[in-house]
mmCIF file of C-alpha atoms in Angstrom:
data_model
loop_
_atom_site.group_PDB
_atom_site.id
_atom_site.type_symbol
_atom_site.label_atom_id
_atom_site.label_comp_id
_atom_site.label_asym_id
_atom_site.label_seq_id
_atom_site.Cartn_x
_atom_site.Cartn_y
_atom_site.Cartn_z
ATOM 1 C CA MET Q 1 0.000 0.000 0.000
ATOM 2 C CA GLU Q 2 2.832 2.413 0.856
ATOM 3 C CA ARG Q 3 4.445 1.732 -2.521
ATOM 4 C CA TRP Q 4 1.225 2.672 -4.345
ATOM 5 C CA ARG Q 5 0.848 5.850 -2.303
ATOM 6 C CA LEU Q 6 4.382 6.954 -3.162
ATOM 7 C CA ARG Q 7 4.014 6.039 -6.826
ATOM 8 C CA SER Q 8 0.723 7.915 -7.034
ATOM 9 C CA LEU Q 9 2.349 10.909 -5.382
ATOM 10 C CA LEU Q 10 5.246 10.833 -7.868
ATOM 11 C CA ALA Q 11 2.885 10.564 -10.852
ATOM 12 C CA LEU Q 12 0.765 13.442 -9.558
ATOM 13 C CA SER Q 13 3.810 15.635 -8.973
ATOM 14 C CA ALA Q 14 5.207 15.060 -12.459
ATOM 15 C CA SER Q 15 1.848 15.589 -14.181
ATOM 16 C CA ALA Q 16 1.133 18.698 -12.079
ATOM 17 C CA VAL Q 17 4.354 20.399 -13.213
ATOM 18 C CA TYR Q 18 3.497 19.771 -16.853
ATOM 19 C CA LEU Q 19 -0.166 20.747 -16.508
ATOM 20 C CA TYR Q 20 0.711 24.021 -14.836
ATOM 21 C CA GLY Q 21 3.743 25.005 -16.874
ATOM 22 C CA PHE Q 22 2.823 23.870 -20.383
ATOM 23 C CA PRO Q 23 -0.947 24.055 -20.978
ATOM 24 C CA SER Q 24 -2.077 23.387 -24.537
ATOM 25 C CA ALA Q 25 -5.337 22.616 -26.309
ATOM 26 C CA THR Q 26 -4.365 19.126 -27.444
ATOM 27 C CA ILE Q 27 -5.798 15.649 -26.974
ATOM 28 C CA THR Q 28 -2.613 14.628 -25.147
ATOM 29 C CA PHE Q 29 -3.028 17.443 -22.647
ATOM 30 C CA GLY Q 30 -6.694 16.579 -22.126
ATOM 31 C CA ILE Q 31 -5.778 12.951 -21.420
ATOM 32 C CA LEU Q 32 -3.158 14.133 -18.924
ATOM 33 C CA VAL Q 33 -5.788 16.257 -17.147
ATOM 34 C CA LEU Q 34 -8.030 13.196 -16.831
ATOM 35 C CA PHE Q 35 -5.017 11.143 -15.646
ATOM 36 C CA HIS Q 36 -4.215 13.728 -12.952
ATOM 37 C CA VAL Q 37 -7.827 13.759 -11.806
ATOM 38 C CA ALA Q 38 -8.059 9.948 -11.694
ATOM 39 C CA VAL Q 39 -4.749 9.450 -9.860
ATOM 40 C CA GLY Q 40 -5.649 12.270 -7.455
ATOM 41 C CA ILE Q 41 -8.889 10.520 -6.565
ATOM 42 C CA LEU Q 42 -6.987 7.218 -6.218
ATOM 43 C CA LEU Q 43 -4.424 8.757 -3.850
ATOM 44 C CA THR Q 44 -7.186 10.346 -1.789
ATOM 45 C CA VAL Q 45 -8.943 6.980 -1.496
ATOM 46 C CA LEU Q 46 -5.677 5.284 -0.489
ATOM 47 C CA LEU Q 47 -4.598 8.027 1.902
ATOM 48 C CA LEU Q 48 -7.604 9.042 3.968
ATOM 49 C CA PRO Q 49 -8.480 5.584 5.413
ATOM 50 C CA VAL Q 50 -4.903 5.065 6.719
ATOM 51 C CA LEU Q 51 -4.074 8.678 7.584
ATOM 52 C CA PHE Q 52 -4.577 8.149 11.333
ATOM 53 C CA ARG Q 53 -2.232 5.136 11.307
ATOM 54 C CA LEU Q 54 0.385 7.044 9.306
ATOM 55 C CA LEU Q 55 0.341 9.809 11.901
ATOM 56 C CA GLN Q 56 1.198 7.249 14.543
ATOM 57 C CA VAL Q 57 3.989 5.261 12.878
ATOM 58 C CA ASP Q 58 5.684 7.557 10.339
ATOM 59 C CA ALA Q 59 8.548 9.939 11.011
ATOM 60 C CA PRO Q 60 7.519 13.413 12.324
ATOM 61 C CA LEU Q 61 8.331 15.156 9.039
ATOM 62 C CA ALA Q 62 6.376 12.573 7.070
ATOM 63 C CA ARG Q 63 3.389 13.022 9.382
ATOM 64 C CA VAL Q 64 3.301 16.740 8.672
ATOM 65 C CA GLY Q 65 3.674 15.999 4.959
ATOM 66 C CA TRP Q 66 0.773 13.544 4.906
ATOM 67 C CA ILE Q 67 -1.453 16.074 6.712
ATOM 68 C CA PHE Q 68 -0.665 18.725 4.101
ATOM 69 C CA LEU Q 69 -1.290 16.193 1.333
ATOM 70 C CA ALA Q 70 -4.585 15.058 2.853
ATOM 71 C CA VAL Q 71 -5.907 18.626 3.042
ATOM 72 C CA GLY Q 72 -4.618 19.327 -0.476
ATOM 73 C CA ALA Q 73 -6.230 16.117 -1.760
ATOM 74 C CA VAL Q 74 -9.629 16.981 -0.294
ATOM 75 C CA LEU Q 75 -9.397 20.459 -1.808
ATOM 76 C CA GLY Q 76 -8.377 18.925 -5.151
ATOM 77 C CA VAL Q 77 -11.442 16.669 -5.155
ATOM 78 C CA ALA Q 78 -13.601 19.714 -4.410
ATOM 79 C CA LEU Q 79 -12.040 21.549 -7.369
ATOM 80 C CA ILE Q 80 -13.083 18.681 -9.652
ATOM 81 C CA PHE Q 81 -16.674 19.661 -8.939
ATOM 82 C CA ILE Q 82 -16.452 23.452 -8.658
ATOM 83 C CA GLY Q 83 -13.782 24.011 -11.325
ATOM 84 C CA THR Q 84 -10.830 26.407 -11.446
ATOM 85 C CA LEU Q 85 -12.243 29.480 -13.163
ATOM 86 C CA ASN Q 86 -10.555 32.816 -12.484
ATOM 87 C CA ARG Q 87 -12.639 33.625 -9.441
ATOM 88 C CA LEU Q 88 -11.658 30.245 -7.961
ATOM 89 C CA LYS Q 89 -7.930 30.531 -8.649
ATOM 90 C CA PRO Q 90 -7.049 31.181 -4.979
ATOM 91 C CA TRP Q 91 -8.379 27.701 -4.192
ATOM 92 C CA LEU Q 92 -6.358 26.219 -7.044
ATOM 93 C CA TYR Q 93 -3.163 27.833 -5.766
ATOM 94 C CA ALA Q 94 -3.998 26.731 -2.219
ATOM 95 C CA HIS Q 95 -4.303 23.157 -3.524
ATOM 96 C CA ILE Q 96 -0.954 23.480 -5.315
ATOM 97 C CA ALA Q 97 0.820 24.994 -2.294
ATOM 98 C CA LEU Q 98 -0.487 22.392 0.157
ATOM 99 C CA CYS Q 99 0.492 19.524 -2.121
ATOM 100 C CA VAL Q 100 3.952 20.933 -2.908
ATOM 101 C CA ILE Q 101 4.765 21.373 0.793
ATOM 102 C CA GLY Q 102 3.344 17.958 1.634
ATOM 103 C CA ALA Q 103 5.218 16.207 -1.183
ATOM 104 C CA LEU Q 104 8.463 17.964 -0.167
ATOM 105 C CA PHE Q 105 8.149 16.796 3.431
ATOM 106 C CA VAL Q 106 7.206 13.216 2.482
ATOM 107 C CA ALA Q 107 10.075 13.043 -0.046
ATOM 108 C CA THR Q 108 12.529 14.361 2.557
ATOM 109 C CA ALA Q 109 11.392 11.781 5.118
ATOM 110 C CA TRP Q 110 11.647 8.988 2.533
ATOM 111 C CA LEU Q 111 15.198 10.043 1.570
ATOM 112 C CA ALA Q 112 16.179 10.341 5.223
ATOM 113 C CA SER Q 113 14.950 6.796 5.938
ATOM 114 C CA ARG Q 114 17.360 5.556 3.291
ATOM 115 C CA GLY Q 115 20.305 7.598 4.504
ATOM 116 C CA PHE Q 116 20.378 10.115 1.667
ATOM 117 C CA MET Q 117 19.940 13.137 3.948
ATOM 118 C CA GLY Q 118 23.251 12.682 5.780
ATOM 119 C CA SER Q 119 24.327 11.431 9.178
ATOM 120 C CA ASN Q 120 24.385 14.670 11.184
ATOM 121 C CA ALA Q 121 22.223 17.728 11.651
ATOM 122 C CA GLY Q 122 24.391 19.998 9.482
ATOM 123 C CA GLN Q 123 24.214 17.657 6.516
ATOM 124 C CA ARG Q 124 20.474 17.180 6.913
ATOM 125 C CA VAL Q 125 19.816 20.936 7.027
ATOM 126 C CA PHE Q 126 22.071 21.564 4.036
ATOM 127 C CA ARG Q 127 20.496 18.828 1.913
ATOM 128 C CA PHE Q 128 16.975 19.805 2.920
ATOM 129 C CA ALA Q 129 17.782 23.358 1.811
ATOM 130 C CA GLY Q 130 18.947 21.901 -1.508
ATOM 131 C CA LEU Q 131 15.613 20.091 -1.916
ATOM 132 C CA VAL Q 132 13.730 23.305 -1.136
ATOM 133 C CA LEU Q 133 15.780 25.229 -3.697
ATOM 134 C CA ALA Q 134 15.266 22.515 -6.320
ATOM 135 C CA THR Q 135 11.516 22.580 -5.672
ATOM 136 C CA ALA Q 136 11.475 26.383 -5.883
ATOM 137 C CA ALA Q 137 13.462 26.274 -9.144
ATOM 138 C CA ILE Q 138 11.013 23.833 -10.722
ATOM 139 C CA ALA Q 139 8.058 25.952 -9.554
ATOM 140 C CA ALA Q 140 9.668 29.161 -10.832
ATOM 141 C CA GLY Q 141 10.460 27.560 -14.186
ATOM 142 C CA ALA Q 142 6.882 26.324 -14.581
ATOM 143 C CA TRP Q 143 5.532 29.775 -13.652
ATOM 144 C CA TRP Q 144 7.899 31.520 -16.085
ATOM 145 C CA SER Q 145 6.824 29.205 -18.906
ATOM 146 C CA ARG Q 146 3.136 29.672 -18.098
ATOM 147 C CA GLU Q 147 3.135 33.435 -17.579
ATOM 148 C CA VAL Q 148 6.210 35.290 -18.834
ATOM 149 C CA ALA Q 149 7.146 33.237 -21.902
ATOM 150 C CA TRP Q 150 3.517 33.064 -22.981
ATOM 151 C CA ARG Q 151 3.027 36.844 -22.738
ATOM 152 C CA ASN Q 152 6.307 37.573 -24.512
ATOM 153 C CA ALA Q 153 5.370 35.240 -27.367
ATOM 154 C CA ASN Q 154 2.020 36.968 -27.866
ATOM 155 C CA ARG Q 155 2.738 40.668 -28.189
ATOM 156 C CA ILE Q 156 1.838 43.044 -31.004
ATOM 157 C CA VAL Q 157 4.937 44.633 -32.503
ATOM 158 C CA ASN Q 158 4.738 46.745 -35.628
ATOM 159 C CA PRO Q 159 7.296 46.097 -38.387
ATOM 160 C CA GLN Q 160 10.189 48.517 -38.786
ATOM 161 C CA MET Q 161 8.885 49.512 -42.213
ATOM 162 C CA PRO Q 162 5.536 48.885 -43.892
ATOM 163 C CA SER Q 163 5.324 47.126 -47.223
ATOM 164 C CA ALA Q 164 6.203 49.355 -50.174
ATOM 165 C CA SER Q 165 3.082 48.210 -52.026
ATOM 166 C CA MET Q 166 -0.048 46.148 -51.520
ATOM 167 C CA ASP Q 167 1.660 43.211 -53.219
ATOM 168 C CA GLY Q 168 3.816 42.779 -50.113
ATOM 169 C CA GLU Q 169 0.854 42.391 -47.785
ATOM 170 C CA GLY Q 170 -0.652 39.107 -46.671
ATOM 171 C CA ASP Q 171 0.125 36.219 -49.011
ATOM 172 C CA GLY Q 172 0.687 38.571 -51.949
ATOM 173 C CA PRO Q 173 -1.103 38.540 -55.328
ATOM 174 C CA GLN Q 174 -0.973 34.730 -55.508
ATOM 175 C CA GLY Q 175 -2.660 34.347 -52.119
ATOM 176 C CA LYS Q 176 -6.116 32.916 -51.594
ATOM 177 C CA PHE Q 177 -7.406 35.979 -49.771
ATOM 178 C CA PHE Q 178 -5.536 38.819 -51.503
ATOM 179 C CA PRO Q 179 -5.905 41.826 -51.515
ATOM 180 C CA SER Q 180 -6.943 41.310 -47.890
ATOM 181 C CA SER Q 181 -3.865 41.202 -45.643
ATOM 182 C CA ALA Q 182 -5.389 38.358 -43.624
ATOM 183 C CA GLN Q 183 -3.688 34.960 -43.575
ATOM 184 C CA THR Q 184 -4.334 31.545 -42.048
ATOM 185 C CA LYS Q 185 -1.692 29.798 -39.978
ATOM 186 C CA HIS Q 186 -1.863 26.620 -42.052
ATOM 187 C CA ASN Q 187 -2.028 28.568 -45.360
ATOM 188 C CA GLY Q 188 -5.288 26.869 -46.259
ATOM 189 C CA TYR Q 189 -9.027 27.387 -46.101
ATOM 190 C CA ILE Q 190 -11.136 27.205 -42.935
ATOM 191 C CA PRO Q 191 -14.604 25.589 -43.077
ATOM 192 C CA ALA Q 192 -17.369 28.184 -43.131
ATOM 193 C CA LYS Q 193 -19.190 26.290 -40.385
ATOM 194 C CA TYR Q 194 -16.430 27.235 -37.961
ATOM 195 C CA PHE Q 195 -17.462 30.898 -38.107
ATOM 196 C CA MET Q 196 -21.141 30.050 -37.667
ATOM 197 C CA GLN Q 197 -20.992 28.364 -34.253
ATOM 198 C CA SER Q 198 -21.031 31.318 -31.884
ATOM 199 C CA ASP Q 199 -23.976 29.728 -30.100
ATOM 200 C CA ALA Q 200 -21.534 27.137 -28.719
ATOM 201 C CA CYS Q 201 -19.908 29.968 -26.738
ATOM 202 C CA GLN Q 202 -23.268 30.806 -25.176
ATOM 203 C CA ARG Q 203 -23.130 27.842 -22.779
ATOM 204 C CA CYS Q 204 -20.448 29.519 -20.664
ATOM 205 C CA HIS Q 205 -20.500 33.144 -21.882
ATOM 206 C CA ALA Q 206 -24.198 33.929 -22.080
ATOM 207 C CA ASP Q 207 -23.822 37.630 -21.298
ATOM 208 C CA ILE Q 208 -21.087 38.173 -23.880
ATOM 209 C CA TYR Q 209 -23.046 36.188 -26.460
ATOM 210 C CA LYS Q 210 -26.080 38.444 -25.958
ATOM 211 C CA GLN Q 211 -23.899 41.509 -26.430
ATOM 212 C CA TRP Q 212 -22.446 40.083 -29.625
ATOM 213 C CA TYR Q 213 -25.829 38.984 -30.987
ATOM 214 C CA SER Q 214 -27.113 42.571 -31.146
ATOM 215 C CA SER Q 215 -23.770 44.176 -32.004
ATOM 216 C CA ALA Q 216 -22.369 45.676 -35.187
ATOM 217 C CA HIS Q 217 -20.031 42.681 -35.297
ATOM 218 C CA HIS Q 218 -22.949 40.316 -35.828
ATOM 219 C CA PHE Q 219 -24.318 42.543 -38.580
ATOM 220 C CA SER Q 220 -21.065 43.209 -40.385
ATOM 221 C CA SER Q 221 -21.753 41.045 -43.422
ATOM 222 C CA PHE Q 222 -24.598 40.773 -45.938
ATOM 223 C CA ASN Q 223 -27.194 40.905 -43.184
ATOM 224 C CA ASN Q 224 -26.279 44.625 -43.310
ATOM 225 C CA GLN Q 225 -27.932 46.188 -46.352
ATOM 226 C CA TRP Q 226 -25.571 49.163 -46.532
ATOM 227 C CA TYR Q 227 -22.608 46.844 -46.717
ATOM 228 C CA ARG Q 228 -24.369 44.525 -49.145
ATOM 229 C CA LYS Q 229 -25.071 47.305 -51.625
ATOM 230 C CA SER Q 230 -21.510 48.630 -51.297
ATOM 231 C CA ILE Q 231 -20.014 45.241 -52.186
ATOM 232 C CA GLU Q 232 -22.477 44.605 -55.008
ATOM 233 C CA TYR Q 233 -21.536 47.950 -56.521
ATOM 234 C CA MET Q 234 -17.817 47.319 -55.972
ATOM 235 C CA GLN Q 235 -17.994 43.919 -57.651
ATOM 236 C CA ASP Q 236 -19.900 45.368 -60.601
ATOM 237 C CA VAL Q 237 -17.205 48.022 -61.035
ATOM 238 C CA ALA Q 238 -13.957 46.318 -60.000
ATOM 239 C CA GLY Q 239 -14.719 42.592 -59.935
ATOM 240 C CA VAL Q 240 -14.952 39.989 -57.186
ATOM 241 C CA ARG Q 241 -11.311 39.832 -56.225
ATOM 242 C CA ALA Q 242 -11.022 43.496 -55.262
ATOM 243 C CA SER Q 243 -13.882 43.121 -52.790
ATOM 244 C CA LYS Q 244 -11.856 40.578 -50.804
ATOM 245 C CA TRP Q 245 -10.105 43.610 -49.355
ATOM 246 C CA CYS Q 246 -13.331 44.250 -47.421
ATOM 247 C CA ALA Q 247 -14.133 40.587 -46.784
ATOM 248 C CA GLY Q 248 -11.024 40.099 -44.646
ATOM 249 C CA CYS Q 249 -12.857 41.914 -41.855
ATOM 250 C CA HIS Q 250 -16.535 41.690 -42.761
ATOM 251 C CA ASP Q 251 -17.083 38.190 -44.194
ATOM 252 C CA PRO Q 252 -14.909 35.537 -42.533
ATOM 253 C CA ALA Q 253 -17.316 32.662 -43.225
ATOM 254 C CA LEU Q 254 -17.235 33.425 -46.942
ATOM 255 C CA LEU Q 255 -13.650 34.562 -47.440
ATOM 256 C CA PHE Q 256 -11.720 31.973 -45.432
ATOM 257 C CA SER Q 257 -13.778 29.071 -46.776
ATOM 258 C CA GLY Q 258 -13.163 30.068 -50.403
ATOM 259 C CA LEU Q 259 -16.797 30.899 -51.104
ATOM 260 C CA PHE Q 260 -15.983 34.549 -51.755
ATOM 261 C CA ASP Q 261 -14.456 33.594 -55.112
ATOM 262 C CA LYS Q 262 -18.013 33.762 -56.430
ATOM 263 C CA PRO Q 263 -20.000 36.997 -56.977
ATOM 264 C CA ILE Q 264 -21.958 37.923 -53.880
ATOM 265 C CA LYS Q 265 -25.225 37.910 -55.834
ATOM 266 C CA GLU Q 266 -24.865 34.132 -56.010
ATOM 267 C CA LEU Q 267 -24.206 33.827 -52.257
ATOM 268 C CA VAL Q 268 -26.276 36.502 -50.583
ATOM 269 C CA ASP Q 269 -29.094 34.168 -49.551
ATOM 270 C CA ARG Q 270 -26.789 31.561 -48.015
ATOM 271 C CA PRO Q 271 -26.464 31.466 -44.189
ATOM 272 C CA GLU Q 272 -22.695 31.954 -44.521
ATOM 273 C CA ALA Q 273 -23.366 35.409 -46.009
ATOM 274 C CA LYS Q 274 -25.258 36.422 -42.869
ATOM 275 C CA ALA Q 275 -22.844 35.026 -40.257
ATOM 276 C CA GLY Q 276 -21.210 38.401 -39.622
ATOM 277 C CA LEU Q 277 -18.056 38.850 -37.582
ATOM 278 C CA SER Q 278 -18.503 35.925 -35.209
ATOM 279 C CA CYS Q 279 -16.947 35.168 -31.829
ATOM 280 C CA LEU Q 280 -14.545 32.668 -33.371
ATOM 281 C CA MET Q 281 -13.326 35.146 -35.975
ATOM 282 C CA CYS Q 282 -11.703 37.602 -33.567
ATOM 283 C CA HIS Q 283 -10.831 35.016 -30.941
ATOM 284 C CA SER Q 284 -9.001 32.808 -33.447
ATOM 285 C CA ILE Q 285 -6.448 35.488 -34.286
ATOM 286 C CA VAL Q 286 -3.065 34.175 -33.176
ATOM 287 C CA ARG Q 287 -0.866 36.950 -34.513
ATOM 288 C CA VAL Q 288 -1.300 40.623 -35.330
ATOM 289 C CA LYS Q 289 1.242 41.624 -37.961
ATOM 290 C CA SER Q 290 0.682 45.363 -37.678
ATOM 291 C CA THR Q 291 -1.826 47.939 -36.468
ATOM 292 C CA MET Q 292 -2.348 49.482 -39.896
ATOM 293 C CA GLY Q 293 -5.788 47.891 -40.262
ATOM 294 C CA GLN Q 294 -7.094 46.097 -43.371
ATOM 295 C CA GLY Q 295 -7.207 42.783 -41.509
ATOM 296 C CA ASP Q 296 -3.468 42.478 -40.973
ATOM 297 C CA PHE Q 297 -3.635 39.316 -38.858
ATOM 298 C CA VAL Q 298 -3.137 35.546 -38.913
ATOM 299 C CA LEU Q 299 -5.984 33.155 -38.102
ATOM 300 C CA GLU Q 300 -5.665 29.675 -36.628
ATOM 301 C CA TYR Q 301 -8.187 26.889 -37.115
ATOM 302 C CA PRO Q 302 -8.209 24.910 -33.833
ATOM 303 C CA LYS Q 303 -9.726 21.553 -34.752
ATOM 304 C CA LEU Q 304 -10.558 20.758 -31.134
ATOM 305 C CA HIS Q 305 -13.327 23.378 -31.280
ATOM 306 C CA GLU Q 306 -15.371 20.543 -32.769
ATOM 307 C CA LEU Q 307 -15.607 19.078 -29.257
ATOM 308 C CA ALA Q 308 -17.266 22.235 -27.941
ATOM 309 C CA ALA Q 309 -19.659 22.473 -30.895
ATOM 310 C CA SER Q 310 -20.343 18.740 -31.134
ATOM 311 C CA ASP Q 311 -23.932 17.503 -31.406
ATOM 312 C CA ASN Q 312 -22.971 14.524 -29.253
ATOM 313 C CA PRO Q 313 -23.953 15.351 -25.636
ATOM 314 C CA VAL Q 314 -21.290 13.015 -24.215
ATOM 315 C CA VAL Q 315 -18.496 14.703 -26.190
ATOM 316 C CA ARG Q 316 -19.850 18.137 -25.306
ATOM 317 C CA THR Q 317 -20.059 17.250 -21.610
ATOM 318 C CA LEU Q 318 -16.498 15.907 -21.608
ATOM 319 C CA HIS Q 319 -15.258 19.113 -23.258
ATOM 320 C CA ASP Q 320 -17.073 21.299 -20.737
ATOM 321 C CA PHE Q 321 -15.695 19.228 -17.847
ATOM 322 C CA LEU Q 322 -12.120 19.630 -19.080
ATOM 323 C CA VAL Q 323 -12.608 23.379 -19.520
ATOM 324 C CA ARG Q 324 -14.105 23.707 -16.040
ATOM 325 C CA VAL Q 325 -11.332 21.706 -14.361
ATOM 326 C CA ASN Q 326 -8.496 23.336 -16.342
ATOM 327 C CA PRO Q 327 -9.644 26.327 -18.427
ATOM 328 C CA GLU Q 328 -6.115 27.462 -19.354
ATOM 329 C CA PRO Q 329 -5.867 25.581 -22.711
ATOM 330 C CA HIS Q 330 -9.226 27.013 -23.764
ATOM 331 C CA ARG Q 331 -8.136 30.476 -22.654
ATOM 332 C CA ARG Q 332 -4.862 30.191 -24.551
ATOM 333 C CA THR Q 333 -6.671 29.171 -27.708
ATOM 334 C CA PHE Q 334 -9.252 31.946 -27.705
ATOM 335 C CA LEU Q 335 -7.880 34.740 -25.507
ATOM 336 C CA LYS Q 336 -4.321 35.669 -26.419
ATOM 337 C CA PRO Q 337 -2.542 38.096 -24.030
ATOM 338 C CA PHE Q 338 -2.574 40.935 -26.575
ATOM 339 C CA MET Q 339 -6.373 40.842 -26.674
ATOM 340 C CA ARG Q 340 -6.372 42.331 -23.171
ATOM 341 C CA ALA Q 341 -2.957 43.894 -22.689
ATOM 342 C CA GLN Q 342 -2.985 45.596 -26.116
ATOM 343 C CA THR Q 343 -6.673 45.891 -26.847
ATOM 344 C CA ALA Q 344 -6.472 49.094 -28.866
ATOM 345 C CA GLU Q 345 -3.716 47.672 -31.071
ATOM 346 C CA PHE Q 346 -5.636 44.418 -31.485
ATOM 347 C CA CYS Q 347 -8.796 46.191 -32.588
ATOM 348 C CA ALA Q 348 -6.796 48.499 -34.851
ATOM 349 C CA ALA Q 349 -5.450 45.508 -36.767
ATOM 350 C CA VAL Q 350 -8.953 44.309 -37.577
ATOM 351 C CA PHE Q 351 -10.434 47.755 -38.110
ATOM 352 C CA CYS Q 352 -10.721 47.635 -41.879
ATOM 353 C CA ASP Q 353 -12.180 51.165 -42.102
ATOM 354 C CA GLN Q 354 -9.506 52.589 -39.823
ATOM 355 C CA PRO Q 355 -8.338 55.333 -42.231
ATOM 356 C CA TYR Q 356 -11.744 56.986 -41.854
ATOM 357 C CA PHE Q 357 -11.704 57.050 -38.041
ATOM 358 C CA ASP Q 358 -9.315 58.106 -35.327
ATOM 359 C CA ARG Q 359 -8.084 56.032 -32.392
ATOM 360 C CA LYS Q 360 -10.801 57.500 -30.156
ATOM 361 C CA LEU Q 361 -13.289 55.121 -31.749
ATOM 362 C CA VAL Q 362 -11.033 52.106 -31.242
ATOM 363 C CA PHE Q 363 -10.568 52.952 -27.560
ATOM 364 C CA ARG Q 364 -14.276 53.660 -27.130
ATOM 365 C CA CYS Q 365 -15.221 50.330 -28.691
ATOM 366 C CA ALA Q 366 -12.688 48.329 -26.694
ATOM 367 C CA GLY Q 367 -12.732 50.217 -23.435
ATOM 368 C CA SER Q 368 -16.058 49.384 -21.814
ATOM 369 C CA GLN Q 369 -16.020 46.501 -19.388
ATOM 370 C CA ALA Q 370 -18.487 43.662 -19.023
ATOM 371 C CA ASN Q 371 -18.340 41.100 -16.239
ATOM 372 C CA THR Q 372 -18.791 37.447 -17.127
ATOM 373 C CA ASP Q 373 -19.029 34.366 -14.963
ATOM 374 C CA ASP Q 374 -15.375 33.638 -15.656
ATOM 375 C CA ALA Q 375 -13.618 36.985 -15.634
ATOM 376 C CA PRO Q 376 -13.974 40.634 -16.647
ATOM 377 C CA GLY Q 377 -14.021 41.013 -20.419
ATOM 378 C CA PHE Q 378 -14.466 43.683 -23.012
ATOM 379 C CA SER Q 379 -17.880 44.725 -24.246
ATOM 380 C CA HIS Q 380 -18.884 43.363 -27.637
ATOM 381 C CA ALA Q 381 -21.759 45.799 -28.281
ATOM 382 C CA PHE Q 382 -20.479 48.674 -30.419
ATOM 383 C CA PRO Q 383 -23.391 51.101 -30.918
ATOM 384 C CA ALA Q 384 -23.656 52.934 -34.211
ATOM 385 C CA TYR Q 385 -23.832 56.349 -32.554
ATOM 386 C CA ASP Q 386 -20.189 55.965 -31.522
ATOM 387 C CA ILE Q 387 -19.158 55.744 -35.165
ATOM 388 C CA LYS Q 388 -21.168 58.866 -36.011
ATOM 389 C CA LYS Q 389 -19.700 60.654 -33.023
ATOM 390 C CA ALA Q 390 -16.171 59.714 -34.055
ATOM 391 C CA ARG Q 391 -16.788 61.041 -37.567
ATOM 392 C CA ASN Q 392 -18.127 64.318 -36.187
ATOM 393 C CA GLU Q 393 -15.185 64.685 -33.827
ATOM 394 C CA ARG Q 394 -12.828 64.092 -36.727
ATOM 395 C CA GLY Q 395 -14.554 66.871 -38.674
#
């Protein structure tokens, strides 16, 4: 029984370092989350019934360690049910701290029982300090990878010099989406359905979804008659390809699926033409190449979104459970650091009509706050009077 407790503790420690330091929206990571949960429950089941006996027979340091681990295990089981959303992060970090201290004490006692901690007090203190420093180094490295490296890798930095001509933007004249500057990470098309599943976000972000549903974002495409007539006229005068310059911001479901190669008069009655600027459009941007506007960004197509939007209730429930227990992979997929830390720059990159407005509009659109169940977020309802006001202010 002791061997299984120690092995479970080792497996939990190793998986915890990886889960905290290197979150990613992959099947492997999801399996590791389930593994950590299962082994955590197993250790709790093995530990609690014999905890009283362990406190009687184990070394003093081990006793303290097992107490910390027992409290951390109970808290961990509670987190399985309540989740680790932002407002519950203090409980997550309490669980981590209790388990780290407990595992350190148990490991020290185990090493001491085998003579690895030295034969006198000086050696034991020195080697225990080494274990503490090693633990702190691992924790600091995991934190740096999770926080600092992630933020540094997701910053908006303008190029030293802009392209000398439009041909140098995006994928160039041979690109699928040219003259829009927008690109996809895999250099291919994205299924139109992907941009038409904003209702999947509603399960957890009901307030934000309601804001989006009545916003200018939702009515940015051919469900907006002013825009529709503008594009019809543009295509009559300059052809279909030229109008892709507008589609990079207004029509993601059509442009990135390849449907926009056809005249809009052939597509206007399709649901893809009325999808607007959906949740997954803006939240799938993984890189902003510049803040010059005209859709100067790179989109990623995360295939695992199919779990969230699945019609299978079992798959959907499993996805929601994983997000509730460890929301960081989901957050990293759909909420890059620059979306909050550099909101004005982020919006400027997507603001296709930016030359006609000043930055006051971008700040006004992005600046209002809206609280969600998970964390504070930016308002998605951009009223039309703000645009008129910005035009008047510009003169």
